[in-house]
mmCIF file of C-alpha atoms in Angstrom:
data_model
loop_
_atom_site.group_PDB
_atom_site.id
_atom_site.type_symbol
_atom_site.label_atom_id
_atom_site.label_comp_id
_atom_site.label_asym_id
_atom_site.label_seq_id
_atom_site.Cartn_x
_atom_site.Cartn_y
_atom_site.Cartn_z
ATOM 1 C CA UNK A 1 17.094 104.268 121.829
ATOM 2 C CA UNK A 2 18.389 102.241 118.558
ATOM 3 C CA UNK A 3 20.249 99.033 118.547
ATOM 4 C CA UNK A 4 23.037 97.594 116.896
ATOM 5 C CA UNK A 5 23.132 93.993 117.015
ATOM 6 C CA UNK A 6 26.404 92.503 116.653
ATOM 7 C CA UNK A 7 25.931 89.084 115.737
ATOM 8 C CA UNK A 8 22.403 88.565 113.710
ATOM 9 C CA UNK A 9 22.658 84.488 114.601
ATOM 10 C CA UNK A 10 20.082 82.556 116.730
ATOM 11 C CA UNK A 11 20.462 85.155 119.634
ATOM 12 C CA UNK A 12 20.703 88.202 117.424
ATOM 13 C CA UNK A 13 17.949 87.673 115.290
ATOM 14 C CA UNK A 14 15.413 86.837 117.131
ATOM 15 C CA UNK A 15 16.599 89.693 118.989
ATOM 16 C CA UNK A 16 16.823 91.941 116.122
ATOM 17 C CA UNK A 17 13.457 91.060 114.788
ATOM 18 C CA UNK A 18 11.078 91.192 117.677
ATOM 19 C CA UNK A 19 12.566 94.969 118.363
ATOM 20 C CA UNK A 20 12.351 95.867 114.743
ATOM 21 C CA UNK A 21 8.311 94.406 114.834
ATOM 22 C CA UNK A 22 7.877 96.704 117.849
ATOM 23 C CA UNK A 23 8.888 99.983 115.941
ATOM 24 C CA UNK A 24 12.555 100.464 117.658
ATOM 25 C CA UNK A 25 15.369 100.948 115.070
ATOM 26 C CA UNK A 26 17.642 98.123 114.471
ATOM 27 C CA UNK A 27 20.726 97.354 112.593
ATOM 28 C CA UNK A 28 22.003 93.987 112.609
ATOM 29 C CA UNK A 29 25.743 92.829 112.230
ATOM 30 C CA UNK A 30 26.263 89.445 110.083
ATOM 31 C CA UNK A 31 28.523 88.328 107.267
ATOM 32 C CA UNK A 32 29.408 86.253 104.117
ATOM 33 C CA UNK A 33 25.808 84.177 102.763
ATOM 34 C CA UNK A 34 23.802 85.465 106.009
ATOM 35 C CA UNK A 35 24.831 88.770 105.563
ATOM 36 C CA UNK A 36 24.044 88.769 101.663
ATOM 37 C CA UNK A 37 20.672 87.296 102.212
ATOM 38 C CA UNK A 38 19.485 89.663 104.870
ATOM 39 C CA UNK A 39 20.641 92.057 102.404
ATOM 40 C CA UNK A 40 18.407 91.143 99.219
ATOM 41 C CA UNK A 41 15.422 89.306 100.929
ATOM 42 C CA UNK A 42 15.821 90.462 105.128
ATOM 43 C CA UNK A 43 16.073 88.682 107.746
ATOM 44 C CA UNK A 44 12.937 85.606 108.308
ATOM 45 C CA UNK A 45 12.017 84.515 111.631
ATOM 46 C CA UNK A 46 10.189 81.381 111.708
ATOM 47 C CA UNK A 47 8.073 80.877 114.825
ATOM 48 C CA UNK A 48 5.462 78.683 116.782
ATOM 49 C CA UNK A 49 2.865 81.023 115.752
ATOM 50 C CA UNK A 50 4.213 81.918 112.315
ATOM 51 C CA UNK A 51 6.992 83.657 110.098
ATOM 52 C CA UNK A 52 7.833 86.864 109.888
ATOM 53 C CA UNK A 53 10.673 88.737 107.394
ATOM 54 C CA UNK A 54 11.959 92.184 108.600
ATOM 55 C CA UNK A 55 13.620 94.756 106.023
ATOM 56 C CA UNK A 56 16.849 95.887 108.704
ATOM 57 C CA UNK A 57 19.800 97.689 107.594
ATOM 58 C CA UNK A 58 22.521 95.080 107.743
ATOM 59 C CA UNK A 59 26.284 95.485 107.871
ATOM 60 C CA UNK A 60 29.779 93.695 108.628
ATOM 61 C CA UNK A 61 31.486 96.412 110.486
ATOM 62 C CA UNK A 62 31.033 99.745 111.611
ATOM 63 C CA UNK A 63 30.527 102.648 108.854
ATOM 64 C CA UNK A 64 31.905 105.905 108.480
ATOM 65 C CA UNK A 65 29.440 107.951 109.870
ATOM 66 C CA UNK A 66 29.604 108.561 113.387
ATOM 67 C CA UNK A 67 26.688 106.117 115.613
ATOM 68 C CA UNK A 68 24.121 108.340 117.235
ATOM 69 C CA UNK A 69 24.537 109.043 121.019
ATOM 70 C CA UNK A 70 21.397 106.963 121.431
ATOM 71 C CA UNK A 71 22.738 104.268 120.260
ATOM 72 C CA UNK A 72 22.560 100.678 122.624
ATOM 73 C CA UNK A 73 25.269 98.142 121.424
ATOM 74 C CA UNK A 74 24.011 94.419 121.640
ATOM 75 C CA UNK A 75 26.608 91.820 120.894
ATOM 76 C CA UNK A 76 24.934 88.106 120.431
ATOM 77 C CA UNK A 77 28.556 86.913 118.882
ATOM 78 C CA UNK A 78 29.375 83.433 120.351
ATOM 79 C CA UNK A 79 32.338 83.960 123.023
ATOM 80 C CA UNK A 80 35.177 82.883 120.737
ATOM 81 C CA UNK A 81 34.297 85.735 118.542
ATOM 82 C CA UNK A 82 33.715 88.256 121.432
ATOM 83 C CA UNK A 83 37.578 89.520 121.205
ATOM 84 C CA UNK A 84 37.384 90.447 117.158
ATOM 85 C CA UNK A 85 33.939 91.860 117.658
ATOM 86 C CA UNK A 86 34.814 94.022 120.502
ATOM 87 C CA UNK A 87 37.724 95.451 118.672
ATOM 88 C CA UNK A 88 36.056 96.068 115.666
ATOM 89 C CA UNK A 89 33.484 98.462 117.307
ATOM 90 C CA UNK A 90 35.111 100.314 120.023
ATOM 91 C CA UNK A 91 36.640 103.027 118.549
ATOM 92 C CA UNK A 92 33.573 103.275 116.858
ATOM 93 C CA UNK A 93 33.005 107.049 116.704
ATOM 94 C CA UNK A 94 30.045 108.586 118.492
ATOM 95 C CA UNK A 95 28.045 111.672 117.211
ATOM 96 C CA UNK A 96 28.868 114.909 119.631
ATOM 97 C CA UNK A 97 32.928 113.261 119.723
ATOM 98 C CA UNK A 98 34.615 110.523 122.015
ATOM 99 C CA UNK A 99 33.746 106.459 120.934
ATOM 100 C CA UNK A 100 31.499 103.952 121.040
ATOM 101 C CA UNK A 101 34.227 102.154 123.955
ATOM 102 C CA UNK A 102 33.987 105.382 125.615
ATOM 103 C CA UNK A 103 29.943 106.687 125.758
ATOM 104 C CA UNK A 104 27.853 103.835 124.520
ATOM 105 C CA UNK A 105 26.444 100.973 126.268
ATOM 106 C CA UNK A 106 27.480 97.583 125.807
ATOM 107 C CA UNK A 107 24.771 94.777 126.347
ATOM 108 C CA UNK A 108 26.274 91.115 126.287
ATOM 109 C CA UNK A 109 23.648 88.784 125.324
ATOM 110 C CA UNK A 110 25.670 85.643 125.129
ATOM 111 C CA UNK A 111 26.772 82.423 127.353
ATOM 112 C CA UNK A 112 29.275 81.905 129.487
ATOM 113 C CA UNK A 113 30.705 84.401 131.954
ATOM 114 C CA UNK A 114 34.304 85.763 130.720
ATOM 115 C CA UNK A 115 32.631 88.013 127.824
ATOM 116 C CA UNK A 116 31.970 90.855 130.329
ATOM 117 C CA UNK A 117 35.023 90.997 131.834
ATOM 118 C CA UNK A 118 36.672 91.205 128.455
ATOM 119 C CA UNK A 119 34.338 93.812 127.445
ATOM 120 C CA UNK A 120 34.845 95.830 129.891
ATOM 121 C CA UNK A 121 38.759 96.528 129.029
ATOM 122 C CA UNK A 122 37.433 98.055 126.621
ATOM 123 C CA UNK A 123 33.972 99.687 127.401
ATOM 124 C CA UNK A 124 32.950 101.647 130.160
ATOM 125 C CA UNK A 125 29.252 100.254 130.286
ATOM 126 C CA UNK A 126 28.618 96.825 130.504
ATOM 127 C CA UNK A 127 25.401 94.875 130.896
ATOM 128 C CA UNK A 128 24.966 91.500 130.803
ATOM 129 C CA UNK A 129 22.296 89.644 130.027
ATOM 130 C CA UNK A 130 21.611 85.876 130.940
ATOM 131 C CA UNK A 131 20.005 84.461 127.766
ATOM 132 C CA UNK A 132 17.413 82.011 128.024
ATOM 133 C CA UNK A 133 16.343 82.005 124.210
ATOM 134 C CA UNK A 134 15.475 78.646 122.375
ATOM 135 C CA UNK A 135 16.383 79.500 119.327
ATOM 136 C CA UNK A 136 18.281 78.160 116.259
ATOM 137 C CA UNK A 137 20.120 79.538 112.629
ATOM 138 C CA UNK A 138 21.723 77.050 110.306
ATOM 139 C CA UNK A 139 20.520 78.436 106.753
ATOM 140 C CA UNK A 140 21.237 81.728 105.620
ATOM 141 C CA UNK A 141 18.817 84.789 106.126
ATOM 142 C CA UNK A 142 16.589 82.674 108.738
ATOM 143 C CA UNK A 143 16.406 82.188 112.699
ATOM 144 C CA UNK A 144 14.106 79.649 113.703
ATOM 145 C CA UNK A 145 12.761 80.592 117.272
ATOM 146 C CA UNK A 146 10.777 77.801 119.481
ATOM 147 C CA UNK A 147 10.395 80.108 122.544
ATOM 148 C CA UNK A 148 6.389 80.237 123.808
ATOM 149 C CA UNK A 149 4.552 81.860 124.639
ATOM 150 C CA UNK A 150 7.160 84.314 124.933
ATOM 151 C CA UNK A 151 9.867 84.191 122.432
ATOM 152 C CA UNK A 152 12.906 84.158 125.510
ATOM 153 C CA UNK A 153 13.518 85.597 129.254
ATOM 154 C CA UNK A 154 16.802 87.948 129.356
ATOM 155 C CA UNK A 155 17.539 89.003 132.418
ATOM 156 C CA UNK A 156 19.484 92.442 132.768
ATOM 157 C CA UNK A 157 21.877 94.169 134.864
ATOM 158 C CA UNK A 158 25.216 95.837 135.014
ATOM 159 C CA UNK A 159 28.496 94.374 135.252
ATOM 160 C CA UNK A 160 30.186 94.044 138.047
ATOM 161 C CA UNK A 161 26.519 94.437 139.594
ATOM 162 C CA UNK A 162 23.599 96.265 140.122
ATOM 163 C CA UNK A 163 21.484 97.660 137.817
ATOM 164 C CA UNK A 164 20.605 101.282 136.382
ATOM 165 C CA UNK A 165 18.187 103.613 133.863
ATOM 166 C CA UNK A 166 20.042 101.323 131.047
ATOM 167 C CA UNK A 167 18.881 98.308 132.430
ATOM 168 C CA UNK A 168 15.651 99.570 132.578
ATOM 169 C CA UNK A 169 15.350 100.927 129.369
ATOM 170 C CA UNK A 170 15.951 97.948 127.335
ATOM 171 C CA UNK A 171 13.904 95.807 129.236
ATOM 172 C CA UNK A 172 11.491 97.799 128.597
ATOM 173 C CA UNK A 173 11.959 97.586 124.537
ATOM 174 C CA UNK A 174 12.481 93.894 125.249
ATOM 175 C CA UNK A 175 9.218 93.789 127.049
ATOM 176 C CA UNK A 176 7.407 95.466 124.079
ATOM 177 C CA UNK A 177 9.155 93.190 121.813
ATOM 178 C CA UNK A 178 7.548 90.407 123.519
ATOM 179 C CA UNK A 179 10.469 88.941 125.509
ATOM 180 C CA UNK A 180 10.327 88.370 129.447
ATOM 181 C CA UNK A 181 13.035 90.699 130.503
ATOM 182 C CA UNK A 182 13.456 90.891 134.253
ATOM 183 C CA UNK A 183 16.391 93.931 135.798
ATOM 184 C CA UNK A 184 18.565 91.879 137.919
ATOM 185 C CA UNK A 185 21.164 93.373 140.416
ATOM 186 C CA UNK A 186 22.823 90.196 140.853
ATOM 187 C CA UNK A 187 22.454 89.016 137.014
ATOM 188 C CA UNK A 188 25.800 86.950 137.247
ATOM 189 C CA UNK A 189 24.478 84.381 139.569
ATOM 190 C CA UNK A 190 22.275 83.768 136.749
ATOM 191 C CA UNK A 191 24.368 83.571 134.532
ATOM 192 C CA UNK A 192 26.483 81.653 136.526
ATOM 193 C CA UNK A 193 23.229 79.748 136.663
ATOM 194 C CA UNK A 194 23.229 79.478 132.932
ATOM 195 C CA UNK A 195 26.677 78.133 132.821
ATOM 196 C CA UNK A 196 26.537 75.154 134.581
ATOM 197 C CA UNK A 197 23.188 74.481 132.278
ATOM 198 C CA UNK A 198 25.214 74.845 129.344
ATOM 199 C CA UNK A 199 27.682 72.647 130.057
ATOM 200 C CA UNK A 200 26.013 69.976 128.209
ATOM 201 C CA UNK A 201 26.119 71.663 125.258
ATOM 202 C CA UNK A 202 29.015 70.224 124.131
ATOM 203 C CA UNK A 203 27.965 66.945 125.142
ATOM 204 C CA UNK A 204 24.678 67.227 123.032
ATOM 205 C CA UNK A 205 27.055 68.584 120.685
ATOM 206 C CA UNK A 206 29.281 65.472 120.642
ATOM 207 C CA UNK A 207 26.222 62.784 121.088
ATOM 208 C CA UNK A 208 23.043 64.314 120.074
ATOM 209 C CA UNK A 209 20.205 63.476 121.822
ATOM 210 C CA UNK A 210 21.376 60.230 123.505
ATOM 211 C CA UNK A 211 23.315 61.571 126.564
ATOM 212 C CA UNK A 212 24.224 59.118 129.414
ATOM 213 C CA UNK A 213 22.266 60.541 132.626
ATOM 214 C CA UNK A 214 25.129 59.281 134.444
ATOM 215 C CA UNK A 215 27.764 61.316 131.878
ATOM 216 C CA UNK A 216 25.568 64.583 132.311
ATOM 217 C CA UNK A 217 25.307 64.720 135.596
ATOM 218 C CA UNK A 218 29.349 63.893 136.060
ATOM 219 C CA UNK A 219 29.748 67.398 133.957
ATOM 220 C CA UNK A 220 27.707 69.451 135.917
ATOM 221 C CA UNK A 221 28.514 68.260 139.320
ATOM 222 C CA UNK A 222 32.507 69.220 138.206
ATOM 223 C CA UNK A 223 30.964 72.923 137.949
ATOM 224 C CA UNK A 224 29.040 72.970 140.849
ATOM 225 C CA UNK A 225 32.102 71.768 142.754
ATOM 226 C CA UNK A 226 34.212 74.576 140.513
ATOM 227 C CA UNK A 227 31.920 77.120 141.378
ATOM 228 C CA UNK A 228 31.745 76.288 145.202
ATOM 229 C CA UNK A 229 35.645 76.124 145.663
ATOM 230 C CA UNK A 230 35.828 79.912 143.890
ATOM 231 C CA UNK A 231 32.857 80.738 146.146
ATOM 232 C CA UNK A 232 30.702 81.637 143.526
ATOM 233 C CA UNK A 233 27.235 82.326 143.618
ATOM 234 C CA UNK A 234 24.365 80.686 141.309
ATOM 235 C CA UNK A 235 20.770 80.031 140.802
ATOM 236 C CA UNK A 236 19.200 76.408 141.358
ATOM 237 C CA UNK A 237 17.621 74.286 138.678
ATOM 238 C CA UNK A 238 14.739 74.417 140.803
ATOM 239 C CA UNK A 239 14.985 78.407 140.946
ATOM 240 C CA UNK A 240 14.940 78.964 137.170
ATOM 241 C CA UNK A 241 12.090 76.904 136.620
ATOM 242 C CA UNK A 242 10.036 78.604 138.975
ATOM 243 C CA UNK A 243 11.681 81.952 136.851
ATOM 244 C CA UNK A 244 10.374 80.519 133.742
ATOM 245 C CA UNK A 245 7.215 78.868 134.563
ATOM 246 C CA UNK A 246 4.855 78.619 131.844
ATOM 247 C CA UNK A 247 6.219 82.150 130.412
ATOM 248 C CA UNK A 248 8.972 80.624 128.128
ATOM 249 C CA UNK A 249 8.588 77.150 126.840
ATOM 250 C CA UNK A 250 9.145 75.142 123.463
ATOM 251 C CA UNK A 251 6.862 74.660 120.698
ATOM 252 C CA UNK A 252 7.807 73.153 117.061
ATOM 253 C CA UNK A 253 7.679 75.189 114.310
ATOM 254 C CA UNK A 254 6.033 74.059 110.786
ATOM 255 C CA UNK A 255 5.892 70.308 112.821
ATOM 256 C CA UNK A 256 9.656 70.202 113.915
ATOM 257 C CA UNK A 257 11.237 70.476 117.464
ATOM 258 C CA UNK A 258 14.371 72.635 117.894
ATOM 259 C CA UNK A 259 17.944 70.918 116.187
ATOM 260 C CA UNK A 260 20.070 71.584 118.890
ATOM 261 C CA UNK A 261 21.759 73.938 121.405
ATOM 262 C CA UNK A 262 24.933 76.300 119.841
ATOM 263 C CA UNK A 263 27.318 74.319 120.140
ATOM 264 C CA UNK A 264 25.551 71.831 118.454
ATOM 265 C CA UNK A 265 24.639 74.078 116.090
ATOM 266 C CA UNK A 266 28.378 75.516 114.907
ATOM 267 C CA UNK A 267 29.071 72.062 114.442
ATOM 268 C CA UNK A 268 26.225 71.422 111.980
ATOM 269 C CA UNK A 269 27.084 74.474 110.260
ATOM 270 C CA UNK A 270 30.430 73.857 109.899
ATOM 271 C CA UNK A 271 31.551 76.845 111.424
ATOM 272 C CA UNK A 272 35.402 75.742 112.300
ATOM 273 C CA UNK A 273 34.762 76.794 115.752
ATOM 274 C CA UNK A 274 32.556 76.587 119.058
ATOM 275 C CA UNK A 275 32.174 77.901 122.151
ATOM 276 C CA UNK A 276 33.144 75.314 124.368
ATOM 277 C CA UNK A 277 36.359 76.074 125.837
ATOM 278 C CA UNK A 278 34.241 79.226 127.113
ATOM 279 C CA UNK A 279 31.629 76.996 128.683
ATOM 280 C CA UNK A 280 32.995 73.427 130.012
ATOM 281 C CA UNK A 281 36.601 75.439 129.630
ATOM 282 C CA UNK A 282 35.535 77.603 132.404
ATOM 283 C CA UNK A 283 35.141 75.018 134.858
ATOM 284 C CA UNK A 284 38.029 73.549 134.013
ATOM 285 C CA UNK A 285 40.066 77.255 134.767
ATOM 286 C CA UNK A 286 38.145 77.074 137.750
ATOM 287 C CA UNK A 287 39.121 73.488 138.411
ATOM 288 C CA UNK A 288 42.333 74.550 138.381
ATOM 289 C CA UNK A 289 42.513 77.412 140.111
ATOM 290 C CA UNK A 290 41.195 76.039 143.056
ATOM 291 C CA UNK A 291 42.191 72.921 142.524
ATOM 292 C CA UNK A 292 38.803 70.902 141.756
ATOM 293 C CA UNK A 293 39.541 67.755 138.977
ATOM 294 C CA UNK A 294 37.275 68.548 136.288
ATOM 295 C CA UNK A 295 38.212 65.489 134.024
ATOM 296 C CA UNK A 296 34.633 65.279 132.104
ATOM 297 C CA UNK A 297 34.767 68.947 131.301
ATOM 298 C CA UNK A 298 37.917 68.776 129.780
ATOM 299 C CA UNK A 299 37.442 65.603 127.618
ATOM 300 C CA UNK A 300 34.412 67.488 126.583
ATOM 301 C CA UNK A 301 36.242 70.492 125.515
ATOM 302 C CA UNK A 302 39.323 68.044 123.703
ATOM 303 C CA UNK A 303 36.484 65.773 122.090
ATOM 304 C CA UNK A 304 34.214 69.179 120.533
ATOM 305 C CA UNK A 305 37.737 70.773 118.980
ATOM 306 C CA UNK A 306 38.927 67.396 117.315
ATOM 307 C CA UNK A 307 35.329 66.917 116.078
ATOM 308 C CA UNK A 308 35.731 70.422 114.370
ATOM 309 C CA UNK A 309 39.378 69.501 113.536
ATOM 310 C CA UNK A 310 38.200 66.327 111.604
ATOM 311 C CA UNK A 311 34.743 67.766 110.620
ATOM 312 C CA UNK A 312 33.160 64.874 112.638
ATOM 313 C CA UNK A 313 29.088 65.955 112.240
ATOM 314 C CA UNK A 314 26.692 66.740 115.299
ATOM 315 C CA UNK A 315 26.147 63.853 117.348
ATOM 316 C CA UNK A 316 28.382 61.800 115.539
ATOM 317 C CA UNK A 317 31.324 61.245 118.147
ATOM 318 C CA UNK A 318 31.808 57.932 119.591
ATOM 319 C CA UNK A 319 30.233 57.170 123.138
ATOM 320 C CA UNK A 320 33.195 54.872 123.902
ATOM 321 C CA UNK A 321 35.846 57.341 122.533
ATOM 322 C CA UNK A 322 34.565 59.586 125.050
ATOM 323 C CA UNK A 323 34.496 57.719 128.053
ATOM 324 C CA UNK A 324 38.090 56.997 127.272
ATOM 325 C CA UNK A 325 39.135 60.292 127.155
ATOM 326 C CA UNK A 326 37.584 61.310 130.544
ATOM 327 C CA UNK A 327 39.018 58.244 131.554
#
């Protein structure tokens, strides 16, 4: 198989590289600086154990020539971009006729849990992966990636469930590319899982490093109560760790520790947009759904859009400002 990854960020890049380093033919997806510099110089992954710069064909949007049958689509995109990226590719046409929305898998390596169902309106084969992937990209042409021993764990399966030859394909090339990729029939509890994890990223996001215990654990108890009132399943804290064990931890790179999570990071970057109405915004539709308050999430999700509105930096927000707002 060869891989398209749409969205050569954090995710994507590390992604990219590690398949490209294990002989499996990659083209990455990126714009504007990053795009240019993967272009003249390739794409640089810095890691634990040292730096390597892969040569990969990079592009902003599908060409004219039709993608090869073989082809495995891999979108990294953060969620708010997942509705531009999708339509951009799937009328994608396929070599031997029909499109990429109609005869090409789709493999969703991103946070958050709505991605899949809005991918598959549009494609027929959706996999998603829950992305455990320490990883960051702030400057262009270069993914730091803090993952060790193993670079990240993505587990695999299809969506709505259950898992197929697909599924066991690419874990395979993620294997060889040095990732832990486990096939999961029930892959949305994890990323369920996932979710309620990364619902202090906007809260790192907001505060950097210095995050109330008392303020985190408000946010994610909203989503565990979401979750239970929608009766949906996830994996423990306790459960992923024993997943991860020793296989995927953090080590600095060139003497520094990771920045920050993504949302922390599109705020660094400048970006003019984040994922959190995706993240803390899902419990919040599932607050009120099922009608579970979910004040916390939602100050979090008002507090990271006027921080992009007034270009307020990561970790700058006020502590008191946002106690007020949950308030």
């Amino acid at each position: 198989m060869r891989y398209v990854i749409i969205g050569a960020g954090a995710v994507g890049g590390t992604i990219g590289v590690r398949l490209a380093q294990a002989d499996r033919e990659v083209t990455v997806v990126a714009r504007g600086a990053h795009l240019d510099a993967i272009r003249a110089r390739g794409l640089t992954l810095r890691q634990p154990d040292g730096e390597v710069t892969a040569r990969l064909t990079a592009v902003d949007r599908p060409g004219d020539q039709p993608l090869p049958a073989d082809t495995v689509l891999i979108l990294t995109v953060k969620s708010q971009d997942t509705a531009g990226a999708l339509a951009a590719w799937v009328d994608a046409p396929v070599v031997g006729g029909g499109t990429a929305g109609e005869r090409l898998p789709l493999v969703t390596a991103q946070n958050g849990v709505a991605n899949e169902r809005a991918a598959l309106r549009l494609f027929a084969d959706v996999h998603p992966v829950c992305v455990w992937l320490p990883a960051t990209h702030l400057d262009p042409g270069v993914v730091v990636a803090n993952g060790y021993p193993h670079p990240g764990m993505l587990h695999i399966g299809r969506y709505p469930g259950g898992a197929d030859d697909t599924d066991r394909a690419v874990a395979a090339d993620l294997t060889a590319a040095g990732f832990v990729a486990p096939v999961r029939t029930d892959v949305l509890r994890w990323k369920y899982g996932k979710l309620l994890s990364n619902l202090g990223n906007g809260l790192q996001a907001l505060l950097g490093r210095d995050i109330p215990d008392a303020l985190a654990e408000r946010v994610r108890a909203e989503g565990v109560a979401a979750l239970a009132a929608a009766g949906i399943a996830h994996t423990s804290p306790e459960e992923e760790k024993a997943e991860r064990g020793d296989l995927v931890g953090q080590r600095p790179v060139d003497g520094e520790a990771r920045s920050g999570g993504s949302t922390w990071q599109s705020l660094a970057r400048g970006t003019g947009s984040t994922e959190v109405d995706h993240l803390n915004g899902e419990i919040a539709l599932l607050g009120r759904l099922h009608g579970v308050p979910t004040p916390a999430n939602v100050a979090v999700q008002r507090a990271v859009r006027r921080a992009v509105r007034e270009r307020i930096g990561a970790g700058a927000f006020p502590l008191a400002e946002l106690e007020k707002m949950i308030a």
